[in-house]
Amino acid sequence: MKHKDKKKQIISIANQKGGVGKTTTAINLGASLAIAEKNVLIVDIDPQANSTTGLGIEKGSVEKDIYSVLSGNVSLKDAILDYDLRFLKIIPSSRNLARFEMEISGEENNHMHLKRVLDEIRDDYDYIIIDSPPSLGLLTINALTASNSVLIPIQTEYYALEGLSDLVSTIDRTRENFNSELEIEGILLTMFDERTNLSKQVEEEIRSYFKAKVYRSIIPRNIRLSEAPSFGKPIQLYAIKSAGSIAYMSLAREIMKK
């Protein structure tokens, strides 16, 4: 039996809760994979454009963004920007993207826009990482339809699992209706504070619920990690020896081994 090629991976990073480390993960996992000399493209489909600014791109300064691509005004290849890391590229976002959901809401195949454009370039990259918005709207459905798998960051705090059943049922519905390949890539524990019992309890709860789907790598609460975006850099270019950098490099190794 021929194994399907897992090398070309499109991974959506999704959780409708804000503040769980989605963008931090998109940027720093992308950078870690690029440091391992994998060709990586980060696609920012969040109108807040945090992955864009977190990589030092001013969101107001970009004319060729993901909105102009999805609207059919610009080709995808024209919107791809190089980054300081040789193997890392990004398609930026902007506030314009907020209009897109409204513009396509009445269309019949409104879940297919992102898949159509990414299909043109998916073979050019080892990993395409999609940073999706903190909602389960049409942009997130577009991301899930275009992806092989979903990485779900979960903050190790009270109410960590709240709303997660909505996300899992959205993933299930997308798999049934639009994308039979879609699977949960893994659950990533973020903002872990090893000094607190709470973090450890939440970790236990999530591991007992999701079992082997939970990554061994855990992202700690880390000052350097929260500072890096304001310098427009992934953690590896800001503080490579920090605990946050080491954790994301470990996550990248886990994902590459899969």
Short mmCIF file of N, CA and C in Angstrom, two decimals, residues 101-176:
data_model
loop_
_atom_site.label_atom_id
_atom_site.label_comp_id
_atom_site.label_asym_id
_atom_site.label_seq_id
_atom_site.Cartn_x
_atom_site.Cartn_y
_atom_site.Cartn_z
N GLU A 101 -15.50 38.10 4.47
CA GLU A 101 -16.54 37.18 4.94
C GLU A 101 -17.93 37.66 4.51
N MET A 102 -18.16 38.97 4.62
CA MET A 102 -19.46 39.51 4.22
C MET A 102 -19.65 39.39 2.71
N GLU A 103 -18.59 39.66 1.97
CA GLU A 103 -18.69 39.64 0.51
C GLU A 103 -19.02 38.26 -0.05
N ILE A 104 -18.56 37.21 0.64
CA ILE A 104 -18.77 35.85 0.09
C ILE A 104 -19.89 35.09 0.80
N SER A 105 -20.53 35.72 1.79
CA SER A 105 -21.48 34.96 2.63
C SER A 105 -22.61 34.32 1.83
N GLY A 106 -23.02 34.94 0.71
CA GLY A 106 -24.13 34.39 -0.06
C GLY A 106 -23.73 33.41 -1.14
N GLU A 107 -22.42 33.21 -1.31
CA GLU A 107 -21.95 32.34 -2.40
C GLU A 107 -22.12 30.86 -2.06
N GLU A 108 -22.29 30.07 -3.12
CA GLU A 108 -22.53 28.64 -2.90
C GLU A 108 -21.29 27.92 -2.38
N ASN A 109 -20.13 28.13 -3.02
CA ASN A 109 -18.90 27.43 -2.60
C ASN A 109 -17.96 28.38 -1.86
N ASN A 110 -18.52 29.11 -0.90
CA ASN A 110 -17.73 30.15 -0.23
C ASN A 110 -16.64 29.58 0.69
N HIS A 111 -16.61 28.27 0.88
CA HIS A 111 -15.57 27.65 1.71
C HIS A 111 -14.31 27.33 0.91
N MET A 112 -14.35 27.50 -0.42
CA MET A 112 -13.30 27.00 -1.30
C MET A 112 -12.25 28.03 -1.72
N HIS A 113 -12.45 29.30 -1.38
CA HIS A 113 -11.58 30.36 -1.92
C HIS A 113 -10.10 30.14 -1.60
N LEU A 114 -9.80 29.88 -0.33
CA LEU A 114 -8.39 29.73 0.06
C LEU A 114 -7.79 28.47 -0.55
N LYS A 115 -8.53 27.38 -0.55
CA LYS A 115 -8.02 26.13 -1.14
C LYS A 115 -7.66 26.35 -2.61
N ARG A 116 -8.52 27.03 -3.34
CA ARG A 116 -8.26 27.26 -4.77
C ARG A 116 -6.94 27.98 -4.99
N VAL A 117 -6.70 29.02 -4.20
CA VAL A 117 -5.46 29.78 -4.44
C VAL A 117 -4.23 29.03 -3.92
N LEU A 118 -4.36 28.31 -2.81
CA LEU A 118 -3.20 27.59 -2.28
C LEU A 118 -2.83 26.39 -3.14
N ASP A 119 -3.82 25.82 -3.82
CA ASP A 119 -3.53 24.67 -4.70
C ASP A 119 -2.49 25.02 -5.77
N GLU A 120 -2.43 26.29 -6.15
CA GLU A 120 -1.46 26.73 -7.16
C GLU A 120 -0.01 26.57 -6.69
N ILE A 121 0.21 26.72 -5.37
CA ILE A 121 1.59 26.78 -4.89
C ILE A 121 1.91 25.72 -3.84
N ARG A 122 0.97 24.83 -3.55
CA ARG A 122 1.20 23.93 -2.42
C ARG A 122 2.45 23.05 -2.61
N ASP A 123 2.79 22.74 -3.86
CA ASP A 123 3.96 21.89 -4.09
C ASP A 123 5.29 22.65 -3.97
N ASP A 124 5.22 23.96 -3.83
CA ASP A 124 6.46 24.75 -3.71
C ASP A 124 7.00 24.78 -2.27
N TYR A 125 6.20 24.29 -1.32
CA TYR A 125 6.57 24.42 0.10
C TYR A 125 6.47 23.08 0.80
N ASP A 126 7.33 22.88 1.79
CA ASP A 126 7.22 21.70 2.64
C ASP A 126 6.08 21.88 3.65
N TYR A 127 5.95 23.11 4.15
CA TYR A 127 4.90 23.41 5.12
C TYR A 127 4.26 24.76 4.80
N ILE A 128 2.92 24.75 4.73
CA ILE A 128 2.18 26.00 4.67
C ILE A 128 1.41 26.09 5.98
N ILE A 129 1.64 27.18 6.71
CA ILE A 129 1.02 27.35 8.03
C ILE A 129 0.03 28.50 7.94
N ILE A 130 -1.23 28.20 8.27
CA ILE A 130 -2.29 29.21 8.17
C ILE A 130 -2.65 29.70 9.56
N ASP A 131 -2.48 30.99 9.78
CA ASP A 131 -2.88 31.60 11.06
C ASP A 131 -4.32 32.10 10.91
N SER A 132 -5.25 31.41 11.55
CA SER A 132 -6.68 31.73 11.34
C SER A 132 -7.20 32.65 12.45
N PRO A 133 -8.33 33.33 12.20
CA PRO A 133 -8.86 34.27 13.20
C PRO A 133 -9.49 33.56 14.40
N PRO A 134 -9.66 34.28 15.51
CA PRO A 134 -10.28 33.68 16.69
C PRO A 134 -11.81 33.63 16.58
N SER A 135 -12.27 32.86 15.60
CA SER A 135 -13.72 32.69 15.41
C SER A 135 -13.91 31.44 14.58
N LEU A 136 -15.15 30.97 14.48
CA LEU A 136 -15.43 29.81 13.64
C LEU A 136 -16.21 30.24 12.40
N GLY A 137 -15.89 31.44 11.89
CA GLY A 137 -16.57 31.98 10.72
C GLY A 137 -16.01 31.43 9.42
N LEU A 138 -16.38 32.10 8.33
CA LEU A 138 -16.03 31.62 6.99
C LEU A 138 -14.53 31.59 6.72
N LEU A 139 -13.78 32.51 7.32
CA LEU A 139 -12.33 32.51 7.10
C LEU A 139 -11.72 31.24 7.69
N THR A 140 -12.16 30.87 8.89
CA THR A 140 -11.64 29.65 9.52
C THR A 140 -12.08 28.42 8.73
N ILE A 141 -13.32 28.41 8.25
CA ILE A 141 -13.79 27.28 7.42
C ILE A 141 -12.95 27.18 6.14
N ASN A 142 -12.61 28.32 5.55
CA ASN A 142 -11.72 28.33 4.37
C ASN A 142 -10.37 27.72 4.72
N ALA A 143 -9.84 28.08 5.89
CA ALA A 143 -8.54 27.54 6.32
C ALA A 143 -8.62 26.02 6.49
N LEU A 144 -9.67 25.55 7.15
CA LEU A 144 -9.81 24.11 7.40
C LEU A 144 -10.01 23.33 6.10
N THR A 145 -10.74 23.93 5.16
CA THR A 145 -10.98 23.26 3.87
C THR A 145 -9.69 23.13 3.08
N ALA A 146 -8.78 24.09 3.26
CA ALA A 146 -7.53 24.10 2.49
C ALA A 146 -6.43 23.25 3.13
N SER A 147 -6.65 22.76 4.35
CA SER A 147 -5.56 22.15 5.13
C SER A 147 -5.58 20.63 5.13
N ASN A 148 -4.42 20.05 5.41
CA ASN A 148 -4.35 18.61 5.73
C ASN A 148 -4.72 18.38 7.18
N SER A 149 -4.32 19.35 8.03
CA SER A 149 -4.48 19.12 9.46
C SER A 149 -4.62 20.43 10.23
N VAL A 150 -5.06 20.29 11.48
CA VAL A 150 -5.28 21.44 12.36
C VAL A 150 -4.44 21.28 13.62
N LEU A 151 -3.68 22.32 13.94
CA LEU A 151 -2.96 22.35 15.21
C LEU A 151 -3.76 23.26 16.14
N ILE A 152 -4.10 22.75 17.32
CA ILE A 152 -4.93 23.51 18.25
C ILE A 152 -4.11 23.90 19.48
N PRO A 153 -3.79 25.21 19.61
CA PRO A 153 -3.11 25.64 20.83
C PRO A 153 -4.14 25.81 21.96
N ILE A 154 -3.80 25.29 23.14
CA ILE A 154 -4.69 25.42 24.31
C ILE A 154 -3.88 25.99 25.47
N GLN A 155 -4.40 27.06 26.02
CA GLN A 155 -3.74 27.71 27.15
C GLN A 155 -3.99 26.89 28.42
N THR A 156 -2.94 26.66 29.20
CA THR A 156 -3.11 25.83 30.40
C THR A 156 -3.64 26.69 31.56
N GLU A 157 -4.90 27.09 31.44
CA GLU A 157 -5.54 27.92 32.47
C GLU A 157 -6.97 27.45 32.65
N TYR A 158 -7.65 28.04 33.64
CA TYR A 158 -9.07 27.73 33.83
C TYR A 158 -9.82 27.89 32.52
N TYR A 159 -10.85 27.10 32.34
CA TYR A 159 -11.70 27.16 31.13
C TYR A 159 -10.93 26.81 29.86
N ALA A 160 -9.81 26.09 30.00
CA ALA A 160 -9.00 25.75 28.82
C ALA A 160 -9.82 25.01 27.77
N LEU A 161 -10.68 24.09 28.25
CA LEU A 161 -11.43 23.24 27.31
C LEU A 161 -12.76 23.85 26.91
N GLU A 162 -13.06 25.03 27.47
CA GLU A 162 -14.35 25.66 27.16
C GLU A 162 -14.40 26.05 25.68
N GLY A 163 -15.47 25.69 25.01
CA GLY A 163 -15.61 26.04 23.60
C GLY A 163 -14.88 25.10 22.66
N LEU A 164 -14.06 24.21 23.24
CA LEU A 164 -13.28 23.32 22.38
C LEU A 164 -14.16 22.34 21.62
N SER A 165 -15.27 21.93 22.25
CA SER A 165 -16.17 20.99 21.56
C SER A 165 -16.75 21.64 20.30
N ASP A 166 -16.95 22.98 20.34
CA ASP A 166 -17.44 23.68 19.14
C ASP A 166 -16.41 23.58 18.01
N LEU A 167 -15.14 23.77 18.38
CA LEU A 167 -14.07 23.70 17.38
C LEU A 167 -13.97 22.29 16.80
N VAL A 168 -14.01 21.28 17.69
CA VAL A 168 -13.89 19.90 17.24
C VAL A 168 -15.07 19.53 16.33
N SER A 169 -16.29 20.01 16.67
CA SER A 169 -17.42 19.68 15.79
C SER A 169 -17.34 20.44 14.47
N THR A 170 -16.75 21.65 14.47
CA THR A 170 -16.51 22.37 13.21
C THR A 170 -15.51 21.60 12.35
N ILE A 171 -14.46 21.06 12.98
CA ILE A 171 -13.48 20.24 12.25
C ILE A 171 -14.17 19.00 11.67
N ASP A 172 -15.00 18.35 12.49
CA ASP A 172 -15.72 17.14 12.03
C ASP A 172 -16.64 17.45 10.85
N ARG A 173 -17.37 18.58 10.95
CA ARG A 173 -18.30 18.95 9.87
C ARG A 173 -17.54 19.28 8.59
N THR A 174 -16.40 19.96 8.75
CA THR A 174 -15.58 20.30 7.57
C THR A 174 -15.07 19.02 6.91
N ARG A 175 -14.65 18.06 7.74
CA ARG A 175 -14.16 16.78 7.21
C ARG A 175 -15.28 16.06 6.44
N GLU A 176 -16.47 16.03 7.03
CA GLU A 176 -17.59 15.31 6.40
C GLU A 176 -18.05 15.97 5.10
#
